[in-house]
Amino acid sequence: MAAERPYPTALMPEPQEAQAAHMAVELLSHYHYRTVPLDESLSSRIFDQYLKALDPEKLFFIQADIDQLSEARTKLGADMLKDDIGRPFAIFNLYVKRASERFAYARTLLKGGFNFDVSESYQSARDKQTWPKTESDVLELWRKRVKNDWLRLKLAGKDDKSIVEVLDKRYDNIIKRINRVNSEDAFNTYMNAYTMAIEPHTNYMGPRSAANFDIAMKLSLVGIGAVLTEVDEYTTVRELVAGGPASLSGQLKVGDRIVGVAQGDSGAMTDIMGARLDDAVALIRGEPDTVVRLEVLPADLGPDGKHKLVTLVRKPISLQDQSAKSSVHSITEGKVTRRIGVVTLASFYEDFAAKRNGVKDYKSAAHDVARLLAELKEKKVDGILVDLRNNGGGSLSEAVELTGLFIGKGPVVQVRNANGQIHVESARQEDLAWEGPLGVLINRGSASASEIFAAAIQDYGRGLVIGEPSFGKGTVQNMISLDRIAKTDKPLLGELKVTVAQFFRVNGGTTQLRGVTPDVSFPGVLDVGDYGESGFDNALPWTQIKPASYAPRGSLQDAIPTIFSQHQNRVKNDKDFQYLQEDIAEFNLKRKKNDISLNEVERRKEKDAQETRLAVRRSTTKVNNTGAKDAGRTEGAHPKADALRDDGLQAGERDLNTELAAEKARKNEKDVLLIEAVHILGDGLEAFKANQTVKSN
């Protein structure tokens, strides 16, 4: 592994990157749903998108830099057609230089400290601001940025000496990470600026990103079964996967630092101290049943401690933590207790290769959910709630099959290609996995396949949709392997994820831009205009087509007003729900204000007011007596709005055990919205029984 550069040197494109860029242009020109010529207009949008990707908060470049770089604005497209990507690399190199300079300047500011008695403020979000006009302007921005970093640590109780140590180490580590960027980083950033200038969900994936995408879809990889993180330039064991080689060996534990990796029984040891985490991971992963040797600095020893050698055999690792999960929640109303089964699904995963190869029980979201539903039926639950919060989608076929578990045979989604041809994707299940009361919980992070499922359940009258309006992504992407087209011997060129179609609900509408509107709405943490499809300036428009031929399985419309009224009456007396709404309101107020005081007295007043409010909460909050089991993470703005939890530190700066304990505590916090969704479904049980016609064959 190459030694770290003392200062960023100019990156140059690799020959295969220019080839991949040219191939991408040809493919996107022919196969994308939206045909956009690669002319000067698109080049200009690529240029703007590239700058946005590199410097979204306008903290590195100044206006003179933008003026200098603008010479490339209308030439990027023509260059790609000539296999020339030199200009994007020149832009990236200037970005790296400016970023290094800014953080180096930040370190110099620590020597003099700051005066926190003066009245001044700092804008935390600068994405909508103009570029700093002069070097003096950008240095002033950085003075305020560093001052805010210092004040956060000061308010958290750290003394000046500790603050200097933390911040100097933070900025130095960032400079070191900047120095480790490579041509693949530059190329990936530029190519995604190009693809997203056409349409938001078309992306380029380099070979390593494509491999990680494949892992995410099939929820399995080949390795040692250890989750790794970077702490102080060490590749550190963050978690051991139960049943994996690392866990079974007993030779590795959380906090151990891997400083060297060797292949096979006799391969040379590669020093990975200070290496990029993705490079270290690539060395540790490999083919099944092959040997990897690790040089390890044990967690309980200092930097000069004795290293040990750990030899492991790589095995397939199933990422069970990301698979569908279930739990049972009991709610008591008067003398009646009802049991609601909750199925939590983080993505619509599918092992495409195993499916193509005819593997019977290949890994898939629908298969796993079907198994969980069978288990919940045995537990005699009264209703099922499918939790799709923050599920960004995945396989279209999985969304269709999952819907079929609840509706049986029937159209699920309509797909229109670039030629205007419409194909109806239908579920083909003869037997239902669950025919009882059903709810779907969504939020702004629920997108694509999640929206297909939620929309179909809503259109069929099959269940209640609860939560926030969803993301609004109504497009379909296909993966295209550039290596397969070029017939390369090994992964070199990467893959394109290309938008090839738009999907429509069976009722003829689309989720594009508008998302799925819940039957019962919850307060939203994220502003619809800032996050979601409507936040993109080049998203496809909303439109509609003719409805598909489908037969609703019931109707809950008449019951929804009563269910909503019960929900409102309940949350009026639910302290946790009211506190959540308060936190969301405060978070949004601060976000819109976008002005942070750098005066210590003012900030302490804000902190004291928050502390007082939370003390009142602790004294008045009572144990939940509804019988609903608390589970999962709290959805809301608590971590962002709670000043008491702000220790001023960033990821990787805390003691690993402290970090893991805090993460565990967050996971165990009361999930206010999930609990209320369970109650809402409980309220609708009788309406379901009276209005559903769906039956198993």
XYZ file of C-alpha atoms in Angstrom, residues 53 65 90 173 198 220 351 517 519 557 620:
11
model
C -20.867 17.634 -4.617
C -11.800 29.947 -7.947
C -8.197 19.649 -12.436
C -7.071 13.684 10.868
C -29.626 14.155 -16.019
C -24.072 -11.531 2.481
C -29.854 -12.115 -4.030
C -49.995 10.358 1.645
C -54.343 7.789 6.020
C -62.356 5.235 4.154
C -43.449 14.477 34.871
